[in-house]
Structures are given as structure tokens and as C-alpha cells.
Short mmCIF file of N, CA and C (backbone and C1' of nucleotides) in Angstrom, two decimals:
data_model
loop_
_atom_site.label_atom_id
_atom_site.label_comp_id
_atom_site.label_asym_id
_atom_site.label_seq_id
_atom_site.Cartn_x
_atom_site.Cartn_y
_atom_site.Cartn_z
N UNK Y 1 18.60 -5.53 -12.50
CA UNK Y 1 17.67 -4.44 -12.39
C UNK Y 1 16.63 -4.47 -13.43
N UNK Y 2 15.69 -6.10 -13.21
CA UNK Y 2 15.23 -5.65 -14.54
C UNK Y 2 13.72 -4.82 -13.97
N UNK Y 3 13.54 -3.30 -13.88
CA UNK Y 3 12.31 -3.01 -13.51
C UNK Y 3 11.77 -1.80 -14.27
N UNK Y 4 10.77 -2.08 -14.95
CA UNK Y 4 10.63 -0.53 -15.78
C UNK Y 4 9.49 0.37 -15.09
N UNK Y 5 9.66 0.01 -13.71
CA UNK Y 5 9.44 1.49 -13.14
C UNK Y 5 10.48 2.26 -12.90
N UNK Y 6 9.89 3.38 -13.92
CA UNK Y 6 11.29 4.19 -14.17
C UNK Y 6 12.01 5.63 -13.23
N UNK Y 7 13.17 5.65 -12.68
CA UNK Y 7 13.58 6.30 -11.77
C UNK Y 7 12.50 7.81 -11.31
N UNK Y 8 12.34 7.93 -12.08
CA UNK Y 8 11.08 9.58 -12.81
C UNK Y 8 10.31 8.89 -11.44
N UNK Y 9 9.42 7.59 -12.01
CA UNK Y 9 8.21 7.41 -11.08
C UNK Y 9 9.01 7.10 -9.43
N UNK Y 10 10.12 6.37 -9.43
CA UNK Y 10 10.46 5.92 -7.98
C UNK Y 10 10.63 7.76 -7.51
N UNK Y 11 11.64 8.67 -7.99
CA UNK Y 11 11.71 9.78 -7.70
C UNK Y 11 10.51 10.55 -7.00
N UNK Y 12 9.49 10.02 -7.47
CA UNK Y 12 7.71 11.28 -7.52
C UNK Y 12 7.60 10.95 -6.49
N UNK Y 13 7.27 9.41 -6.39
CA UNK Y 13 7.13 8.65 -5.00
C UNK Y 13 7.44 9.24 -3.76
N UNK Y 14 8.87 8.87 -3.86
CA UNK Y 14 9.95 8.81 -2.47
C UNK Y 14 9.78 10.54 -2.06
N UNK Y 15 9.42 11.86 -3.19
CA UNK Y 15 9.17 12.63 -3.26
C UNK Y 15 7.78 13.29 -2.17
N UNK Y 16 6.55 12.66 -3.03
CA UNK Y 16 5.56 12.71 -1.72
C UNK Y 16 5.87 11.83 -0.24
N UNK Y 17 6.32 11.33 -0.38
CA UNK Y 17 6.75 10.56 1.03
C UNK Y 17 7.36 11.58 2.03
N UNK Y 18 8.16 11.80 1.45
CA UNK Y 18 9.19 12.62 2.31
C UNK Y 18 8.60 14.14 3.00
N UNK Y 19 7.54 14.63 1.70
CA UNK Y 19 6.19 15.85 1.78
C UNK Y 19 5.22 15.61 3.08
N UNK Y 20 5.10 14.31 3.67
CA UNK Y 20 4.01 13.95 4.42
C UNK Y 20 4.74 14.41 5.72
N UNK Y 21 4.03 15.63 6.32
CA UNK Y 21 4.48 16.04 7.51
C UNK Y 21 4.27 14.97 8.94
N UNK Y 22 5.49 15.19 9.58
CA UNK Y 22 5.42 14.48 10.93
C UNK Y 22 4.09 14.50 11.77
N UNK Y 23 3.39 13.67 12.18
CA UNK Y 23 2.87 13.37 12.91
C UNK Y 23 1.44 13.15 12.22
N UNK Y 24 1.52 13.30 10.47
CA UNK Y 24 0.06 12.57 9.89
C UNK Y 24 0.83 11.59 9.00
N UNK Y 25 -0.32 11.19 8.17
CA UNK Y 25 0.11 9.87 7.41
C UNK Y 25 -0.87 10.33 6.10
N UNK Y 26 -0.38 8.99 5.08
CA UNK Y 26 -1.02 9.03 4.18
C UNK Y 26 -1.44 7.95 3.45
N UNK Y 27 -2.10 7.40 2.56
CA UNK Y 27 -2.41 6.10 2.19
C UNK Y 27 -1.65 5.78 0.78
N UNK Y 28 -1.65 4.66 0.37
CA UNK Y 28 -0.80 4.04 -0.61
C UNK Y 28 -1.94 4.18 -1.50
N UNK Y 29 -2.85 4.51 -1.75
CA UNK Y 29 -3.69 5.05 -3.09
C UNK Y 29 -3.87 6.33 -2.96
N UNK Y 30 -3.74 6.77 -2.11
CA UNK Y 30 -3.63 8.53 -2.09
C UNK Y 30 -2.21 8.96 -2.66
N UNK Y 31 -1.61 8.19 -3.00
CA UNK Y 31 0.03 8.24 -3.71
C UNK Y 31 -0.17 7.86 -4.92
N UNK Y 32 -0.91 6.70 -5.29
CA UNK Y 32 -1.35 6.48 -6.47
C UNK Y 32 -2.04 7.31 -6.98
N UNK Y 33 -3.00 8.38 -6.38
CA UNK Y 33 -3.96 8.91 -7.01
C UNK Y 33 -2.72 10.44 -7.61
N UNK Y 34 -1.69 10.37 -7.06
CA UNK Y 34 -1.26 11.59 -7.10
C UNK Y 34 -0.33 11.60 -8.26
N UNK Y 35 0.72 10.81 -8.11
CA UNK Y 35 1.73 10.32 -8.51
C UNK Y 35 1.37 9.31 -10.23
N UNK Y 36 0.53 8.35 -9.86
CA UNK Y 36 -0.07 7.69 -11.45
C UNK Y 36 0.27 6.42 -10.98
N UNK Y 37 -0.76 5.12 -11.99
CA UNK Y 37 -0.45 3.73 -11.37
C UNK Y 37 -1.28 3.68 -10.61
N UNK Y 38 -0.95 2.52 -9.68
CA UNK Y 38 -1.92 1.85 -8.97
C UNK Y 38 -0.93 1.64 -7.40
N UNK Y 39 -1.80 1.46 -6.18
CA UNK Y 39 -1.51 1.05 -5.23
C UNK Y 39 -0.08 0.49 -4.67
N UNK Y 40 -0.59 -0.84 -5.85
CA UNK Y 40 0.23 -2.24 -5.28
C UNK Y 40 1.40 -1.47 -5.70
N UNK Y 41 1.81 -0.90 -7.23
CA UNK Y 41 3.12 -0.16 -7.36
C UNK Y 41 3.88 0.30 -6.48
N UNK Y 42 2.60 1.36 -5.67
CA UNK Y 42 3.29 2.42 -4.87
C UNK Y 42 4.30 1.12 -3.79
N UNK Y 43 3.15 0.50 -3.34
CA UNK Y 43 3.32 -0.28 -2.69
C UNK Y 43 5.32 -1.11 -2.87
N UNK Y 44 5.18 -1.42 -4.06
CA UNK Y 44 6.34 -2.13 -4.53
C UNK Y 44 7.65 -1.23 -4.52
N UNK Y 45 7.11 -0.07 -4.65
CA UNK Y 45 8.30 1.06 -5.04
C UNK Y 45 8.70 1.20 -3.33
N UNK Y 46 7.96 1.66 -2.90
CA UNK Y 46 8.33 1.43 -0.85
C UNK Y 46 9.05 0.54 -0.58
N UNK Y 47 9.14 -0.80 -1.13
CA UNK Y 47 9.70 -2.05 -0.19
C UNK Y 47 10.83 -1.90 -1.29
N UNK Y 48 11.09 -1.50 -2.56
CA UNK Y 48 12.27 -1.64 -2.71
C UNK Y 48 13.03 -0.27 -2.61
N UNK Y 49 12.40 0.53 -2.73
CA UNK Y 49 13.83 2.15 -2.65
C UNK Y 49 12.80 2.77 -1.42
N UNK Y 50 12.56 2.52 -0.56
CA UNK Y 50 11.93 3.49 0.63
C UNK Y 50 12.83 3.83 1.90
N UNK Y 51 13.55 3.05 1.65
CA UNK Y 51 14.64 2.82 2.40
C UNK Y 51 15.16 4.10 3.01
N UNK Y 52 15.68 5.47 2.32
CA UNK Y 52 16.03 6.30 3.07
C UNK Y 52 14.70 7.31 3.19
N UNK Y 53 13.68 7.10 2.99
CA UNK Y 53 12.71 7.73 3.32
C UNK Y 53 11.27 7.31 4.86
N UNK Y 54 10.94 8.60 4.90
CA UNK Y 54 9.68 8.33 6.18
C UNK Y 54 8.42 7.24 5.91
N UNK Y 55 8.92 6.10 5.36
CA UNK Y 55 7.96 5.16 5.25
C UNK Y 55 6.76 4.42 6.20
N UNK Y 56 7.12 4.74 7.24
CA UNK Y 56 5.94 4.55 8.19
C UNK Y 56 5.08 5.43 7.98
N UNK Y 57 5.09 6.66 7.50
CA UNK Y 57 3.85 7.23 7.36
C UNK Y 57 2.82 6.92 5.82
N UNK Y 58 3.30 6.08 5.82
CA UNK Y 58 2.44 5.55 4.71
C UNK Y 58 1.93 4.09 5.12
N UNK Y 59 0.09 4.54 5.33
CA UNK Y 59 0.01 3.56 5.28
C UNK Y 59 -1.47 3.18 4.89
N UNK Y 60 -2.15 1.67 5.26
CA UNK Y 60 -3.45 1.20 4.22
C UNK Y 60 -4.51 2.22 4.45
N UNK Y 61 -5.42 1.88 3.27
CA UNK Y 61 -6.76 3.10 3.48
C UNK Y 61 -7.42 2.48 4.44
N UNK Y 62 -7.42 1.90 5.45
CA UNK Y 62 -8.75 1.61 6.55
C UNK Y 62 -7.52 2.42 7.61
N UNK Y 63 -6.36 2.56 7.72
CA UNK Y 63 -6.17 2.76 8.93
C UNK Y 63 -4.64 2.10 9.50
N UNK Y 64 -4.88 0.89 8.80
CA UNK Y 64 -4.24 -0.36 9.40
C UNK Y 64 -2.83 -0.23 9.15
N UNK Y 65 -1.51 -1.29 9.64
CA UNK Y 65 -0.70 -0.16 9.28
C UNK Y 65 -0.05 -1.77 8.43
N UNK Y 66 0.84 -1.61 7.73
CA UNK Y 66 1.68 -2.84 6.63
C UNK Y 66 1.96 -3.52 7.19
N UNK Y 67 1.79 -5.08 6.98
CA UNK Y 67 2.49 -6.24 7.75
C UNK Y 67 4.30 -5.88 8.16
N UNK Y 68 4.62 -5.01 8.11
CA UNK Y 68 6.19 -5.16 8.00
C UNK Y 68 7.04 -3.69 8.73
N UNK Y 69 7.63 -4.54 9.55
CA UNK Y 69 8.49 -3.15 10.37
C UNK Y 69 6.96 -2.55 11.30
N UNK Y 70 6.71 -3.30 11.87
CA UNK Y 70 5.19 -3.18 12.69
C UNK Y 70 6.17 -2.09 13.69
N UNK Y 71 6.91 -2.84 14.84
CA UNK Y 71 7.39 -2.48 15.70
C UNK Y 71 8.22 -0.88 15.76
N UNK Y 72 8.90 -0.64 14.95
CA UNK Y 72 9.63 0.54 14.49
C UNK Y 72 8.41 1.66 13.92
N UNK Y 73 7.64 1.20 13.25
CA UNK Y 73 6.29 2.22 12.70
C UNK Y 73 5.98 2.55 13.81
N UNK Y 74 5.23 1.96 14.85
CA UNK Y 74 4.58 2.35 16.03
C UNK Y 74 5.61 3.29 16.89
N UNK Y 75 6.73 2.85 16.90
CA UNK Y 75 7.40 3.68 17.77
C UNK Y 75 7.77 4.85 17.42
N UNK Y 76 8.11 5.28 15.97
CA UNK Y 76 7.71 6.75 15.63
C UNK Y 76 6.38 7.04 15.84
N UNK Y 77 5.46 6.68 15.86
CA UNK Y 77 3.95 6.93 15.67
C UNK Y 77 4.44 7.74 17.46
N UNK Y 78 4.51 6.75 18.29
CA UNK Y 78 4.13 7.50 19.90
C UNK Y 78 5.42 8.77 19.91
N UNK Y 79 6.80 8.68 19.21
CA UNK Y 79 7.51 9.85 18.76
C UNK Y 79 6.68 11.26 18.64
N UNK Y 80 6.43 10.81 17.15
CA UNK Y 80 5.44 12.09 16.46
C UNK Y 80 4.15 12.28 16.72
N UNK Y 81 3.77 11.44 17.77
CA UNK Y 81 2.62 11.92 18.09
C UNK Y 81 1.48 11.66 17.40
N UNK Y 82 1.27 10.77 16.39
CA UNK Y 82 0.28 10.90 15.75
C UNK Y 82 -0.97 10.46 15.85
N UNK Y 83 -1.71 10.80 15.53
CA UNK Y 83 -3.24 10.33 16.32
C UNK Y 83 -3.20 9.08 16.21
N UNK Y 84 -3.96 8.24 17.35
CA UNK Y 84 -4.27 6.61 16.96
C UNK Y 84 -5.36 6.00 17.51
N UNK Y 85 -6.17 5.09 17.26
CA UNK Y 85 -7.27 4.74 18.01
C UNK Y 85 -7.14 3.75 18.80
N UNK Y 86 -6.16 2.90 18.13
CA UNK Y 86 -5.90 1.78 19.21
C UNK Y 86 -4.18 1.53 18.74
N UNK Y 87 -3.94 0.55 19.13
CA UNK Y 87 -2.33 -0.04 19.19
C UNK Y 87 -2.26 -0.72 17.84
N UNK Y 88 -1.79 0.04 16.60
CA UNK Y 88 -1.31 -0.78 15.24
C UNK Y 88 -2.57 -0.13 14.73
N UNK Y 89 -3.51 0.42 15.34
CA UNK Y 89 -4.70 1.08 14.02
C UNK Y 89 -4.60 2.93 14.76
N UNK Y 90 -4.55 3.37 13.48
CA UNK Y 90 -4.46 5.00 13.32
C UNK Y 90 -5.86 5.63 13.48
N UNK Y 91 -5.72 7.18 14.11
CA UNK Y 91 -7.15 7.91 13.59
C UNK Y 91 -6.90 8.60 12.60
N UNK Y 92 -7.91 8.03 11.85
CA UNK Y 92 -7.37 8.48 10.08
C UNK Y 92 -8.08 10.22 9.57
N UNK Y 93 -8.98 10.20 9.97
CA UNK Y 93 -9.60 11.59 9.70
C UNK Y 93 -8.64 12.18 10.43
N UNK Y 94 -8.23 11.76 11.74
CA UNK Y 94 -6.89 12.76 11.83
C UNK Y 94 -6.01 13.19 11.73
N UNK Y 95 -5.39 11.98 11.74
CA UNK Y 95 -3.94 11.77 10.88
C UNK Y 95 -3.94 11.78 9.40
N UNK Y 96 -4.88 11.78 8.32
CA UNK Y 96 -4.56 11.90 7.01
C UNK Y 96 -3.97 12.90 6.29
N UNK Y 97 -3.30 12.74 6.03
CA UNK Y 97 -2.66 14.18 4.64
C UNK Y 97 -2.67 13.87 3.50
N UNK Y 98 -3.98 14.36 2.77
CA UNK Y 98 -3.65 14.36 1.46
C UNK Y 98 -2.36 14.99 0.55
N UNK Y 99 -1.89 14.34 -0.61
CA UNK Y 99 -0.44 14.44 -0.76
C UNK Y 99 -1.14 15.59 -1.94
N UNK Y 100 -2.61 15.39 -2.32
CA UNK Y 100 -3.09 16.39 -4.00
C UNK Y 100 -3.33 18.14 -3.07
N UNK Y 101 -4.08 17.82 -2.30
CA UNK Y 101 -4.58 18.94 -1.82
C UNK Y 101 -3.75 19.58 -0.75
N UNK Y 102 -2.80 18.58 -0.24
CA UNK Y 102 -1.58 18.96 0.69
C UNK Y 102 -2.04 19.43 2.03
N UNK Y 103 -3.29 19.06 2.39
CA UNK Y 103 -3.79 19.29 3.94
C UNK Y 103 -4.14 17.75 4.94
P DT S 1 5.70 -12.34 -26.57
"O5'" DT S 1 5.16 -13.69 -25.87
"C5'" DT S 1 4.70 -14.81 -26.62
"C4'" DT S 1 3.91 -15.74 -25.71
"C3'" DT S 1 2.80 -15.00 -24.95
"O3'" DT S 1 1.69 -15.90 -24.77
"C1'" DT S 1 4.41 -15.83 -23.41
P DA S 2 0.43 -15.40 -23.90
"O5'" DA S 2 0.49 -16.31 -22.58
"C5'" DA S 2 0.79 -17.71 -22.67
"C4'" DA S 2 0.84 -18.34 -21.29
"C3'" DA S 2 -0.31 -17.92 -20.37
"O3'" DA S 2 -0.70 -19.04 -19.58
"C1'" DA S 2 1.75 -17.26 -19.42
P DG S 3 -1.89 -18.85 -18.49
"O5'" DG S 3 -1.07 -18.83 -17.12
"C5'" DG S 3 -0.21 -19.93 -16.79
"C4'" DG S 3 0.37 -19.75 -15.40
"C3'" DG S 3 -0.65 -19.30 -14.35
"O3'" DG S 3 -0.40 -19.99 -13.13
"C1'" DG S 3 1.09 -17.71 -14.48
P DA S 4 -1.20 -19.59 -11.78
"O5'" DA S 4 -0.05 -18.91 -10.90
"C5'" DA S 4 1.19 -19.58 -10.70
"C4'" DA S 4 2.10 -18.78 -9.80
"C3'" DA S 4 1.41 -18.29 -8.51
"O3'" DA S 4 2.35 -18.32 -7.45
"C1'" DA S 4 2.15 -16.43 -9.77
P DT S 5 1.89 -17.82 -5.99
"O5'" DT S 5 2.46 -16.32 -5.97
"C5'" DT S 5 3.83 -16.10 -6.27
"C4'" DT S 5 4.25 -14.72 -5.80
"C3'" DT S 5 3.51 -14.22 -4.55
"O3'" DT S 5 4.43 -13.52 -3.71
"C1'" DT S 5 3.21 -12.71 -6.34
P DG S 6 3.97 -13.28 -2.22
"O5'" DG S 6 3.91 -11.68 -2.22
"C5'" DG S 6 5.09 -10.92 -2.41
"C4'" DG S 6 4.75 -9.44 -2.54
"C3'" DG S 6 3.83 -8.93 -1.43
"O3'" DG S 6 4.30 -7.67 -0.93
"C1'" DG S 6 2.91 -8.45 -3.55
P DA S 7 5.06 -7.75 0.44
"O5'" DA S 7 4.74 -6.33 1.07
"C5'" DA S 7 3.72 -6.19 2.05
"C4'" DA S 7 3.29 -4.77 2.14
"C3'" DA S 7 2.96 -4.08 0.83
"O3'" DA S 7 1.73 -3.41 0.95
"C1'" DA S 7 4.50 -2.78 2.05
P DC S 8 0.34 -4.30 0.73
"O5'" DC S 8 -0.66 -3.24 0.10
"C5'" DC S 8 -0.21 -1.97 -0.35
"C4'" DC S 8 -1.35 -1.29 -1.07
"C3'" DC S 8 -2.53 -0.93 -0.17
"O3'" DC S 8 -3.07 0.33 -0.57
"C1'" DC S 8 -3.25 -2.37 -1.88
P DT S 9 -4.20 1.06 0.37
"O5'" DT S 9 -5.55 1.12 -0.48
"C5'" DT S 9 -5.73 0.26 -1.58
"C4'" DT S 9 -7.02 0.56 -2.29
"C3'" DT S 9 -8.20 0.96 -1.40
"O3'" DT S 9 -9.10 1.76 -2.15
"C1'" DT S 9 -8.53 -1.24 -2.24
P DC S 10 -10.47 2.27 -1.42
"O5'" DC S 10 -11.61 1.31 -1.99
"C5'" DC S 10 -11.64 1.02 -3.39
"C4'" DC S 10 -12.75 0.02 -3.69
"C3'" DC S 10 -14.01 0.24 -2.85
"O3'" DC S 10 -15.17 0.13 -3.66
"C1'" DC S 10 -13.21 -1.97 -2.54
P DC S 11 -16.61 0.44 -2.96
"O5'" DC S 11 -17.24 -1.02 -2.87
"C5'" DC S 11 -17.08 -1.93 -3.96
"C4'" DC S 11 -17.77 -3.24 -3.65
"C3'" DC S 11 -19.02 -3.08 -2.79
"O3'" DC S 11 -20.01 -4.01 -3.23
"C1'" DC S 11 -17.48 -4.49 -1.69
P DG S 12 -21.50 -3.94 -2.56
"O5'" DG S 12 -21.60 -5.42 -1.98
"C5'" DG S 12 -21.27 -6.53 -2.82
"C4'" DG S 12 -21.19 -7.81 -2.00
"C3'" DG S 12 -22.41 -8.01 -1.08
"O3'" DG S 12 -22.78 -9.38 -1.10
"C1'" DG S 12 -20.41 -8.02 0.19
P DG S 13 -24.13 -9.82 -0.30
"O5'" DG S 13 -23.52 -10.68 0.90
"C5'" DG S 13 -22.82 -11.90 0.62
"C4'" DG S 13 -22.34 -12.55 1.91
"C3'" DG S 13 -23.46 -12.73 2.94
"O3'" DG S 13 -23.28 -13.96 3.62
"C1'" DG S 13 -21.74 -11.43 3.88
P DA J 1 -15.14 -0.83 14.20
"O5'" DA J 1 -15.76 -2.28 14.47
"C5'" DA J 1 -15.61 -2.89 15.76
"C4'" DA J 1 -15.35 -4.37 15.55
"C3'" DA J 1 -14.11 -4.61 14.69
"O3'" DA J 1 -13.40 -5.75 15.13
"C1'" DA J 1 -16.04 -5.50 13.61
P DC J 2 -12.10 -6.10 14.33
"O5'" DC J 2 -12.46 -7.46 13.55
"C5'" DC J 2 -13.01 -8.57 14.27
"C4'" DC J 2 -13.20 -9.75 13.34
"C3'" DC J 2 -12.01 -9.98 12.41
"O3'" DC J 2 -11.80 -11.38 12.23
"C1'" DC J 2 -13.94 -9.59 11.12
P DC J 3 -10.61 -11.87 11.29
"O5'" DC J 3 -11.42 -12.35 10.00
"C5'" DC J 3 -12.49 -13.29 10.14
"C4'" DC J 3 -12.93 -13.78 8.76
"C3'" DC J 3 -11.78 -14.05 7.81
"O3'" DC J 3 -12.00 -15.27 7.12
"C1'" DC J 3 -13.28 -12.47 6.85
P DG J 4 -10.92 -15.78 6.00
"O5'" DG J 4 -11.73 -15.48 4.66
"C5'" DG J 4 -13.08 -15.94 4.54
"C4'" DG J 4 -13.61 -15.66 3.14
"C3'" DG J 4 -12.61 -15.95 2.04
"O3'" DG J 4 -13.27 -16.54 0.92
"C1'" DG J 4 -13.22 -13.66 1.96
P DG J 5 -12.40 -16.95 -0.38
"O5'" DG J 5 -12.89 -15.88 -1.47
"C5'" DG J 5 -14.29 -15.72 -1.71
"C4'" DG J 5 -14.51 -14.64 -2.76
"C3'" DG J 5 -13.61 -14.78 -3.99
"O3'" DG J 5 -14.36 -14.45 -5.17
"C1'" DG J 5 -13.22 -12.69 -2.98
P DA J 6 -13.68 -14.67 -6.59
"O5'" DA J 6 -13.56 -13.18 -7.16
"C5'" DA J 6 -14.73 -12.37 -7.20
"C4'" DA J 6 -14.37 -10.98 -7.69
"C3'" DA J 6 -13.48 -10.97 -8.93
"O3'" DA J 6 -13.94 -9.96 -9.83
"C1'" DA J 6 -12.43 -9.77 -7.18
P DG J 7 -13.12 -9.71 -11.16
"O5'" DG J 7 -12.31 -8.35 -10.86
"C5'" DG J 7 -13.04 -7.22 -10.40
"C4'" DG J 7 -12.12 -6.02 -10.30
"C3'" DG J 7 -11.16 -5.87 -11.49
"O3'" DG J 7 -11.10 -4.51 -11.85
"C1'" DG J 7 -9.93 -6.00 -9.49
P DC J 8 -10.27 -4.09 -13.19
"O5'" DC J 8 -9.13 -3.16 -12.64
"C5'" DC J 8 -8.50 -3.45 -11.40
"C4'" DC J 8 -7.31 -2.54 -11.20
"C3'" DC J 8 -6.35 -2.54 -12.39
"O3'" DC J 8 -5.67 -1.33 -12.54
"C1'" DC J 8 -5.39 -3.68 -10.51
P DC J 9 -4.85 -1.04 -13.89
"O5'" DC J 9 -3.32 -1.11 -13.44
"C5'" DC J 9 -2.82 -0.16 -12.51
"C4'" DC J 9 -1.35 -0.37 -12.30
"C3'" DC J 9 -0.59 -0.70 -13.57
"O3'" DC J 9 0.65 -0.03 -13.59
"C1'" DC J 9 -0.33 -2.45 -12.00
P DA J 10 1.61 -0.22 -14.86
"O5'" DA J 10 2.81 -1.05 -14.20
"C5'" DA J 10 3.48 -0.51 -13.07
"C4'" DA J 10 4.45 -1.52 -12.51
"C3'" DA J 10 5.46 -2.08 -13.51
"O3'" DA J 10 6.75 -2.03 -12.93
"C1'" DA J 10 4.31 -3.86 -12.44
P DT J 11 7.98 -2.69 -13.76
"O5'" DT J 11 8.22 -4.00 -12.88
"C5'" DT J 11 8.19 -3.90 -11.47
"C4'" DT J 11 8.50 -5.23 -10.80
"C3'" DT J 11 9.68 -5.97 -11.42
"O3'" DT J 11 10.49 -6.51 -10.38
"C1'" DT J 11 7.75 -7.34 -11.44
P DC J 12 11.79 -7.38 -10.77
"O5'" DC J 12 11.28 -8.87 -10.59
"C5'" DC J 12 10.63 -9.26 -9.37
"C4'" DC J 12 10.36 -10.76 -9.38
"C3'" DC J 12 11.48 -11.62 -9.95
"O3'" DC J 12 11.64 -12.79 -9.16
"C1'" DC J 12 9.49 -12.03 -11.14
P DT J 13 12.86 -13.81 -9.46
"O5'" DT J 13 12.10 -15.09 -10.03
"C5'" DT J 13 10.93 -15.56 -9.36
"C4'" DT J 13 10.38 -16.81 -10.04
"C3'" DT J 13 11.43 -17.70 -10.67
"O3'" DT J 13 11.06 -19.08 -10.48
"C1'" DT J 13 9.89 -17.02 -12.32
#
DNA sequence: TAGATGACTCCGG
DNA sequence: ACCGGAGCCATCT
């Protein structure tokens, strides 16, 4: 375990994650902006403890959604309903939730 | 200690 | 709209 991102920050994280209501999303620098750090972190903290959390709703700032667990993301997506423009790209003005301002 | 890597973003062509 | 390069933060080898 050698990682000194420290439980505090994985905690904040997995924290807004779980905050992002069904059927919007949010971006991996809109977590950074909230939480502290940078992106790629957030990013890193997801693929290793995201595990029991709503991680498909996090996803890139254009829209696009993470190389990984494509298939399972989308299929909550048509679940919850969430806006989309095409197949694997989101409507982001619609679907966004900011995690600061919480709308 | 230095260099490479990654579930990222931004900007230019 | 698609592609490539530079910047960033922490971890891994």
C-alpha cells in the first residue's frame, strides 16, 4: 500500500461520487475542483477504491465517457435515463451536476 | 533519485 | 468533428 493519497482524500472523493444524483453526471475535474489535486488523481482514486461506488457517473469534460467498463456505463445510462447525444457521448449541459454548487 | 504511466484537460491545426 | 501535443498530480518501477 505504498500510496500517500490519504484515506481523508479517497473518503471526499468516493463521497462526491456517491452525491451525484441518478440520472446526471459529473466530470473528473469538477471533483478536482471540489475535493483538491488534480484530475488524473481523481482519476486514479476511481480505478483503485471506486469500486463500491456510482462510478459511471463520472465522467470526461467533453462528454466522452472512460475507456473502461464502456458497456456496463451505458447500460445504467439507458437505466437512469440520462441525457445523451449519441451512443458512448452524453448531453452534458444536461446531464452535468456540479458537485460545488450541487445543481 | 529519475523516468515512465494513467478511469484527465486544454488548446491549436 | 477528429487528432496531436503540452501541462498536471500522485503512484509505480
Amino acid at each position: 500500500m505504498t500510496h500517500r493519497t490519504t484515506e481523508a482524500y479517497v473518503a471526499a472523493v468516493l463521497d462526491v461520487v456517491e452525491q451525484v444524483p441518478r440520472g446526471r453526471v459529473t466530470t473528473y475535474g469538477a471533483i478536482a475542483e471540489a475535493v483538491g489535486g488534480g484530475p488524473r488523481q481523481v482519476g486514479n482514486v476511481l480505478a483503485r477504491h471506486g469500486g463500491p461506488v456510482p462510478w459511471w457517473r463520472v465522467v470526461r469534460a467533453d462528454g466522452s465517457l472512460p475507456p473502461s467498463h464502456l458497456e456496463e456505463a451505458q447500460q445504467r445510462y439507458l437505466e437512469e435515463g440520462t441525457p445523451r447525444r449519441a451512443p458512448g457521448r452524453l448531453d452534458m449541459p444536461a446531464a452535468y451536476w456540479d458537485p460545488v454548487t450541487r445543481t
